[in-house]
Amino acid sequence: MALSLAKKGEGQVSPNPMVGAVLVKDGRMLARGYHPFFGGPHAEIEVIRRAKEKVRGSILYVTLEPCSHLGKTPPCTQAIIKAGISKVAAAILDPNPLNSGKGIEELKKAGIETEVGVCEKEAREINEAFFKFMEKKIPFVTVKAAASLDGKIATQTGESKWITGPQARKLAHKMREKVDAILVGVNTVIRDDPSLLPPSKKRFFRIILDSTLQISPEARVLKEQTKAQTIIFTTPRAAKQKVDRLQNKGVTVATVRKSGEQRVSLEEVLKELGRLKILSLLVEGGGEVIGSFFEKGYVDKVFLFLAPRIVGGRNSVTWVEGKGIKILSQTPRIEVRSFKRIGEDLLLEGYLK
């Protein structure tokens, strides 16, 4: 129950983790709660507030170790101790070094019984982006693509709208609700002129890779900065007047390139996004960009929509391009978690092994 409650905060709590909590006393549920939005009350505080009777002597089930440090809100451990809760069962320790193990230790010192590791695997998966960010300081990267059964995202004439049906497109758009940022290459912007906005109001970034600033000043993605911030990553090859023109529009332009590379360095992009506390990144293409993420080993998860159609053509664009792998044994392999129908299309979900 706590795990399902935690998911209600998906897309709203970043850069915090999703957390759910349930209070039980004498075999009865007293209250349940979750962390609703960044800066809002933590799940432990919420569940104590919602209890309609005294919580002294109750058991708290929580999906992540309670915090013991002062952040946007006061430490949850102090509220737990003050409420007289007798036991805390936490699914997993907090990976944040400011708190990891310290919350449980503080509860123990106060005489509260603790248990850690209940549904640990499920709890980590719910907060997979938060755990990766805490361990590596870069976002969790999900690649999303829509292709024909033969892997094409456009015909040889460049036509790409629409390969998948309306139900698949609606679900693909809603995926933006669950991430902090979306990334595309400039060729996608030139070809499709997308707005790349999330379905609802939230903290959201639109990331564009553009080595020489080919983007049109009138591109839709450069508008509505109040709904989503746009960051364009470029290289020293971009003309200064183009940089100035974009910055005057309120767009952030970041120059990143590693020595010897002509393109934008993905390593530096991910580091910069980490500094901005972007925990989760949705890479939508095109084929060259997705190919680069695979080649560099930066992909964590894949959502691939497959339309029941064959496009064909050796010049048609595929969803993964780039240099490609020469030896089959070196190809990235995907552990498929699910394969289901979405209207007339199919959706494959998997993790990179």
Tab-separated table of C-alpha atoms in Angstrom:
chain	number	residue	atom	x	y	z
A	1	MET	CA	0.000	0.000	0.000
A	2	ALA	CA	2.825	2.418	0.850
A	3	LEU	CA	4.527	1.661	-2.467
A	4	SER	CA	1.358	2.411	-4.440
A	5	LEU	CA	0.890	5.636	-2.473
A	6	ALA	CA	4.472	6.707	-3.272
A	7	LYS	CA	3.726	6.529	-7.008
A	8	LYS	CA	1.098	9.272	-6.633
A	9	GLY	CA	3.933	11.772	-6.345
A	10	GLU	CA	5.452	10.719	-9.673
A	11	GLY	CA	6.532	13.692	-11.735
A	12	GLN	CA	5.730	16.147	-8.932
A	13	VAL	CA	8.369	15.668	-6.225
A	14	SER	CA	11.678	15.814	-8.132
A	15	PRO	CA	14.438	16.354	-7.143
A	16	ASN	CA	13.078	14.626	-4.037
A	17	PRO	CA	12.254	10.902	-4.047
A	18	MET	CA	8.703	9.519	-4.119
A	19	VAL	CA	7.697	8.250	-0.679
A	20	GLY	CA	4.559	6.576	0.661
A	21	ALA	CA	3.676	5.755	4.275
A	22	VAL	CA	1.050	3.787	6.222
A	23	LEU	CA	0.355	3.841	9.981
A	24	VAL	CA	-0.967	0.668	11.614
A	25	LYS	CA	-2.045	0.057	15.226
A	26	ASP	CA	-3.442	-3.147	16.708
A	27	GLY	CA	-3.936	-4.569	13.241
A	28	ARG	CA	-5.915	-1.532	12.040
A	29	MET	CA	-4.843	1.089	9.548
A	30	LEU	CA	-4.846	4.516	11.191
A	31	ALA	CA	-3.818	6.593	8.198
A	32	ARG	CA	-1.920	6.644	4.917
A	33	GLY	CA	-0.102	9.401	3.068
A	34	TYR	CA	2.566	10.297	0.526
A	35	HIS	CA	4.922	13.114	-0.473
A	36	PRO	CA	2.678	15.125	-2.839
A	37	PHE	CA	5.024	17.749	-4.337
A	38	PHE	CA	8.511	19.214	-3.970
A	39	GLY	CA	8.589	21.462	-0.917
A	40	GLY	CA	5.409	19.884	0.448
A	41	PRO	CA	5.120	17.720	3.579
A	42	HIS	CA	7.003	14.433	3.541
A	43	ALA	CA	5.014	11.206	3.643
A	44	GLU	CA	5.801	10.581	7.323
A	45	ILE	CA	4.498	14.022	8.362
A	46	GLU	CA	1.453	13.680	6.141
A	47	VAL	CA	0.457	10.301	7.582
A	48	ILE	CA	0.854	11.476	11.200
A	49	ARG	CA	-1.325	14.525	10.460
A	50	ARG	CA	-4.019	12.409	8.834
A	51	ALA	CA	-4.376	10.003	11.751
A	52	LYS	CA	-7.733	10.616	13.488
A	53	GLU	CA	-6.618	8.990	16.744
A	54	LYS	CA	-3.434	8.926	18.804
A	55	VAL	CA	-0.552	7.262	16.961
A	56	ARG	CA	1.464	6.416	20.092
A	57	GLY	CA	2.409	2.719	19.983
A	58	SER	CA	1.707	2.390	16.239
A	59	ILE	CA	3.870	0.940	13.432
A	60	LEU	CA	4.965	3.150	10.555
A	61	TYR	CA	5.546	1.484	7.177
A	62	VAL	CA	7.491	3.803	4.870
A	63	THR	CA	9.074	3.227	1.453
A	64	LEU	CA	12.325	5.102	2.221
A	65	GLU	CA	14.381	5.732	5.336
A	66	PRO	CA	12.998	8.805	7.170
A	67	CYS	CA	15.146	11.923	6.868
A	68	SER	CA	17.117	13.165	9.860
A	69	HIS	CA	18.404	16.421	8.356
A	70	LEU	CA	16.844	19.827	7.795
A	71	GLY	CA	15.952	20.503	4.179
A	72	LYS	CA	12.876	22.189	2.703
A	73	THR	CA	11.018	20.701	5.687
A	74	PRO	CA	12.038	19.742	9.266
A	75	PRO	CA	13.519	16.255	9.949
A	76	CYS	CA	10.909	13.488	9.828
A	77	THR	CA	12.736	11.474	12.503
A	78	GLN	CA	11.940	14.106	15.156
A	79	ALA	CA	8.239	14.058	14.254
A	80	ILE	CA	8.211	10.256	14.471
A	81	ILE	CA	9.880	10.289	17.886
A	82	LYS	CA	7.584	13.030	19.183
A	83	ALA	CA	4.477	11.140	18.002
A	84	GLY	CA	5.469	8.085	20.078
A	85	ILE	CA	5.538	5.633	17.159
A	86	SER	CA	6.911	2.334	18.456
A	87	LYS	CA	8.273	0.766	15.243
A	88	VAL	CA	9.396	1.943	11.809
A	89	ALA	CA	9.604	-0.522	8.906
A	90	ALA	CA	11.486	1.128	6.034
A	91	ALA	CA	11.769	-0.485	2.611
A	92	ILE	CA	15.271	0.799	1.865
A	93	LEU	CA	17.976	3.109	3.189
A	94	ASP	CA	18.135	6.625	1.768
A	95	PRO	CA	20.993	6.822	-0.826
A	96	ASN	CA	21.491	10.500	0.014
A	97	PRO	CA	24.815	10.635	1.930
A	98	LEU	CA	23.367	13.422	4.115
A	99	ASN	CA	20.938	10.908	5.576
A	100	SER	CA	21.903	7.343	4.598
A	101	GLY	CA	21.728	5.217	7.743
A	102	LYS	CA	21.526	8.265	9.992
A	103	GLY	CA	17.734	8.362	10.089
A	104	ILE	CA	17.488	4.753	11.234
A	105	GLU	CA	20.268	5.279	13.782
A	106	GLU	CA	18.484	8.278	15.295
A	107	LEU	CA	15.268	6.294	15.637
A	108	LYS	CA	17.110	3.420	17.313
A	109	LYS	CA	18.723	5.783	19.823
A	110	ALA	CA	15.246	7.049	20.712
A	111	GLY	CA	14.180	3.487	21.533
A	112	ILE	CA	12.126	2.917	18.384
A	113	GLU	CA	12.273	-0.568	16.875
A	114	THR	CA	13.394	-0.477	13.231
A	115	GLU	CA	13.338	-2.857	10.288
A	116	VAL	CA	14.903	-2.177	6.865
A	117	GLY	CA	14.595	-4.174	3.639
A	118	VAL	CA	10.861	-4.881	3.304
A	119	CYS	CA	10.070	-4.783	-0.462
A	120	GLU	CA	13.524	-3.281	-1.048
A	121	LYS	CA	13.697	-4.154	-4.767
A	122	GLU	CA	10.315	-2.562	-5.511
A	123	ALA	CA	11.168	0.537	-3.480
A	124	ARG	CA	14.428	1.062	-5.361
A	125	GLU	CA	12.721	0.645	-8.736
A	126	ILE	CA	10.083	3.260	-7.921
A	127	ASN	CA	12.878	5.755	-7.227
A	128	GLU	CA	15.346	4.440	-9.828
A	129	ALA	CA	16.092	7.968	-11.059
A	130	PHE	CA	16.712	9.278	-7.533
A	131	PHE	CA	19.045	6.374	-6.705
A	132	LYS	CA	21.082	6.798	-9.896
A	133	PHE	CA	21.347	10.543	-9.354
A	134	MET	CA	22.574	10.079	-5.784
A	135	GLU	CA	25.118	7.457	-6.862
A	136	LYS	CA	26.423	9.043	-10.112
A	137	LYS	CA	25.211	12.676	-10.051
A	138	ILE	CA	23.731	12.377	-13.568
A	139	PRO	CA	20.134	11.784	-14.725
A	140	PHE	CA	18.445	8.434	-15.278
A	141	VAL	CA	18.159	8.219	-19.096
A	142	THR	CA	15.105	6.757	-20.812
A	143	VAL	CA	14.953	6.465	-24.598
A	144	LYS	CA	11.490	6.671	-26.163
A	145	ALA	CA	10.874	6.006	-29.836
A	146	ALA	CA	8.029	5.134	-32.180
A	147	ALA	CA	8.869	3.004	-35.202
A	148	SER	CA	7.456	0.651	-37.808
A	149	LEU	CA	8.015	-3.095	-37.413
A	150	ASP	CA	11.137	-2.754	-39.536
A	151	GLY	CA	12.502	-0.047	-37.250
A	152	LYS	CA	11.809	3.043	-39.382
A	153	ILE	CA	10.796	6.408	-37.855
A	154	ALA	CA	10.339	8.140	-41.223
A	155	THR	CA	10.028	7.277	-44.903
A	156	GLN	CA	12.822	7.964	-47.398
A	157	THR	CA	11.115	11.306	-48.170
A	158	GLY	CA	11.194	12.271	-44.478
A	159	GLU	CA	7.481	11.776	-43.732
A	160	SER	CA	7.051	10.741	-40.074
A	161	LYS	CA	3.548	11.820	-38.982
A	162	TRP	CA	2.076	9.601	-37.839
A	163	ILE	CA	3.689	6.164	-37.613
A	164	THR	CA	1.758	5.094	-34.505
A	165	GLY	CA	-1.926	5.492	-33.710
A	166	PRO	CA	-3.641	8.073	-31.458
A	167	GLN	CA	-3.643	5.934	-28.302
A	168	ALA	CA	0.104	5.295	-28.499
A	169	ARG	CA	0.790	8.988	-29.190
A	170	LYS	CA	-1.329	10.053	-26.216
A	171	LEU	CA	0.514	7.667	-23.890
A	172	ALA	CA	3.891	8.768	-25.279
A	173	HIS	CA	3.000	12.406	-24.584
A	174	LYS	CA	1.925	11.589	-21.018
A	175	MET	CA	5.361	10.073	-20.344
A	176	ARG	CA	6.678	13.632	-20.128
A	177	GLU	CA	4.686	14.006	-16.900
A	178	LYS	CA	7.005	11.503	-15.214
A	179	VAL	CA	10.377	13.056	-16.089
A	180	ASP	CA	12.244	16.294	-15.394
A	181	ALA	CA	13.478	16.928	-18.935
A	182	ILE	CA	13.143	15.911	-22.559
A	183	LEU	CA	16.018	15.863	-25.062
A	184	VAL	CA	16.124	15.938	-28.866
A	185	GLY	CA	18.642	16.774	-31.549
A	186	VAL	CA	18.329	19.876	-33.708
A	187	ASN	CA	17.404	17.784	-36.775
A	188	THR	CA	14.197	16.728	-34.987
A	189	VAL	CA	13.427	20.383	-34.238
A	190	ILE	CA	14.033	21.375	-37.881
A	191	ARG	CA	12.030	18.469	-39.294
A	192	ASP	CA	9.035	18.337	-36.892
A	193	ASP	CA	9.054	21.740	-35.122
A	194	PRO	CA	7.749	20.253	-31.838
A	195	SER	CA	6.844	22.328	-28.757
A	196	LEU	CA	8.133	19.597	-26.381
A	197	LEU	CA	5.849	20.761	-23.573
A	198	PRO	CA	4.528	18.506	-20.792
A	199	PRO	CA	0.744	17.929	-20.547
A	200	SER	CA	0.473	19.923	-17.299
A	201	LYS	CA	2.299	22.559	-15.262
A	202	LYS	CA	5.447	21.278	-13.599
A	203	ARG	CA	9.172	21.920	-13.335
A	204	PHE	CA	10.321	20.887	-16.805
A	205	PHE	CA	13.309	21.398	-19.110
A	206	ARG	CA	13.547	21.083	-22.901
A	207	ILE	CA	17.066	20.085	-23.961
A	208	ILE	CA	18.314	20.487	-27.545
A	209	LEU	CA	21.653	19.323	-28.946
A	210	ASP	CA	22.793	21.702	-31.681
A	211	SER	CA	26.540	21.728	-32.471
A	212	THR	CA	26.434	24.835	-34.717
A	213	LEU	CA	23.109	26.463	-33.707
A	214	GLN	CA	21.160	25.609	-36.842
A	215	ILE	CA	17.886	26.068	-34.948
A	216	SER	CA	15.449	28.635	-36.339
A	217	PRO	CA	14.756	31.635	-34.064
A	218	GLU	CA	11.063	30.985	-34.773
A	219	ALA	CA	11.086	27.344	-33.631
A	220	ARG	CA	8.160	26.456	-31.345
A	221	VAL	CA	10.498	24.958	-28.760
A	222	LEU	CA	11.942	28.436	-28.114
A	223	LYS	CA	8.542	29.801	-27.106
A	224	GLU	CA	6.531	29.550	-23.871
A	225	GLN	CA	9.578	29.720	-21.597
A	226	THR	CA	7.275	30.135	-18.596
A	227	LYS	CA	5.881	26.626	-19.164
A	228	ALA	CA	9.247	24.935	-19.696
A	229	GLN	CA	12.819	26.179	-19.711
A	230	THR	CA	14.827	25.572	-22.902
A	231	ILE	CA	18.526	24.739	-22.791
A	232	ILE	CA	20.519	24.411	-26.020
A	233	PHE	CA	23.862	22.643	-25.827
A	234	THR	CA	26.294	23.688	-28.541
A	235	THR	CA	30.037	23.801	-29.312
A	236	PRO	CA	32.613	26.590	-29.905
A	237	ARG	CA	31.813	26.228	-33.619
A	238	ALA	CA	28.550	28.153	-33.083
A	239	ALA	CA	28.633	31.828	-34.122
A	240	LYS	CA	28.540	34.268	-31.210
A	241	GLN	CA	25.775	36.320	-32.831
A	242	LYS	CA	23.556	33.215	-32.864
A	243	VAL	CA	24.295	32.596	-29.189
A	244	ASP	CA	23.429	36.210	-28.329
A	245	ARG	CA	20.206	36.111	-30.339
A	246	LEU	CA	18.991	32.989	-28.533
A	247	GLN	CA	19.951	34.270	-25.104
A	248	ASN	CA	17.998	37.456	-25.795
A	249	LYS	CA	14.945	35.220	-26.209
A	250	GLY	CA	15.459	33.852	-22.683
A	251	VAL	CA	16.992	30.594	-23.894
A	252	THR	CA	19.961	29.155	-22.011
A	253	VAL	CA	22.869	28.333	-24.350
A	254	ALA	CA	25.633	26.125	-22.941
A	255	THR	CA	28.848	25.442	-24.843
A	256	VAL	CA	30.192	21.956	-24.145
A	257	ARG	CA	32.747	19.931	-26.090
A	258	LYS	CA	35.500	17.554	-25.127
A	259	SER	CA	38.900	17.967	-26.752
A	260	GLY	CA	39.031	16.372	-30.209
A	261	GLU	CA	35.231	16.021	-30.548
A	262	GLN	CA	33.255	18.043	-33.098
A	263	ARG	CA	29.857	17.297	-31.577
A	264	VAL	CA	28.322	18.221	-28.267
A	265	SER	CA	29.781	15.999	-25.544
A	266	LEU	CA	27.023	13.845	-24.022
A	267	GLU	CA	29.176	13.309	-20.952
A	268	GLU	CA	29.325	17.056	-20.314
A	269	VAL	CA	25.606	17.441	-21.059
A	270	LEU	CA	24.681	14.831	-18.433
A	271	LYS	CA	27.035	16.389	-15.892
A	272	GLU	CA	25.471	19.814	-16.435
A	273	LEU	CA	21.949	18.385	-16.136
A	274	GLY	CA	23.068	16.741	-12.899
A	275	ARG	CA	24.231	20.103	-11.587
A	276	LEU	CA	20.737	21.424	-12.342
A	277	LYS	CA	19.310	18.550	-10.247
A	278	ILE	CA	17.572	16.995	-13.237
A	279	LEU	CA	17.020	13.423	-12.067
A	280	SER	CA	15.284	11.932	-15.100
A	281	LEU	CA	15.795	12.558	-18.808
A	282	LEU	CA	13.588	11.381	-21.689
A	283	VAL	CA	15.515	11.128	-24.969
A	284	GLU	CA	13.137	11.314	-27.933
A	285	GLY	CA	15.531	11.432	-30.857
A	286	GLY	CA	16.262	11.457	-33.656
A	287	GLY	CA	18.165	8.375	-34.713
A	288	GLU	CA	21.637	9.951	-34.540
A	289	VAL	CA	21.082	11.262	-31.018
A	290	ILE	CA	19.646	7.977	-29.767
A	291	GLY	CA	22.514	6.111	-31.461
A	292	SER	CA	25.026	8.318	-29.651
A	293	PHE	CA	23.435	7.612	-26.264
A	294	PHE	CA	23.610	3.860	-26.908
A	295	GLU	CA	27.198	4.036	-28.175
A	296	LYS	CA	28.319	5.940	-25.063
A	297	GLY	CA	26.490	3.526	-22.753
A	298	TYR	CA	24.254	6.202	-21.218
A	299	VAL	CA	20.860	4.523	-21.749
A	300	ASP	CA	19.146	3.048	-18.679
A	301	LYS	CA	15.674	2.266	-19.976
A	302	VAL	CA	13.790	1.952	-23.282
A	303	PHE	CA	10.175	2.532	-24.306
A	304	LEU	CA	9.706	1.452	-27.918
A	305	PHE	CA	6.332	1.848	-29.638
A	306	LEU	CA	5.974	-0.426	-32.661
A	307	ALA	CA	3.379	0.215	-35.361
A	308	PRO	CA	2.093	-2.778	-37.395
A	309	ARG	CA	3.391	-1.425	-40.683
A	310	ILE	CA	6.448	-1.915	-42.900
A	311	VAL	CA	8.130	1.196	-44.315
A	312	GLY	CA	11.181	-0.289	-46.040
A	313	GLY	CA	13.796	1.623	-47.998
A	314	ARG	CA	17.547	1.667	-47.374
A	315	ASN	CA	17.422	5.471	-47.107
A	316	SER	CA	14.556	5.553	-44.632
A	317	VAL	CA	15.501	6.771	-41.144
A	318	THR	CA	15.715	4.211	-38.314
A	319	TRP	CA	15.202	4.921	-34.618
A	320	VAL	CA	18.843	4.085	-33.784
A	321	GLU	CA	21.523	5.279	-36.189
A	322	GLY	CA	25.044	6.572	-35.502
A	323	LYS	CA	28.167	4.500	-36.102
A	324	GLY	CA	26.637	1.180	-35.093
A	325	ILE	CA	28.249	-1.919	-33.590
A	326	LYS	CA	30.572	-4.093	-35.699
A	327	ILE	CA	30.483	-7.229	-33.539
A	328	LEU	CA	27.193	-8.758	-32.337
A	329	SER	CA	28.672	-9.797	-29.000
A	330	GLN	CA	29.261	-6.103	-28.193
A	331	THR	CA	25.713	-4.930	-28.860
A	332	PRO	CA	23.758	-3.387	-25.978
A	333	ARG	CA	21.200	-5.904	-24.723
A	334	ILE	CA	17.790	-5.075	-23.310
A	335	GLU	CA	16.056	-6.980	-20.543
A	336	VAL	CA	12.427	-6.817	-21.688
A	337	ARG	CA	10.060	-6.196	-18.763
A	338	SER	CA	6.790	-5.952	-20.685
A	339	PHE	CA	5.359	-6.128	-24.182
A	340	LYS	CA	1.755	-4.989	-24.538
A	341	ARG	CA	-0.831	-3.640	-26.963
A	342	ILE	CA	-1.656	0.059	-26.997
A	343	GLY	CA	-4.572	0.378	-29.405
A	344	GLU	CA	-3.336	-1.092	-32.691
A	345	ASP	CA	0.326	-0.651	-31.717
A	346	LEU	CA	2.742	-2.480	-29.421
A	347	LEU	CA	4.829	-1.087	-26.557
A	348	LEU	CA	8.082	-2.700	-25.435
A	349	GLU	CA	9.494	-1.645	-22.073
A	350	GLY	CA	12.936	-2.779	-20.985
A	351	TYR	CA	16.131	-1.988	-19.129
A	352	LEU	CA	19.674	-2.023	-20.479
A	353	LYS	CA	21.567	-4.972	-19.012
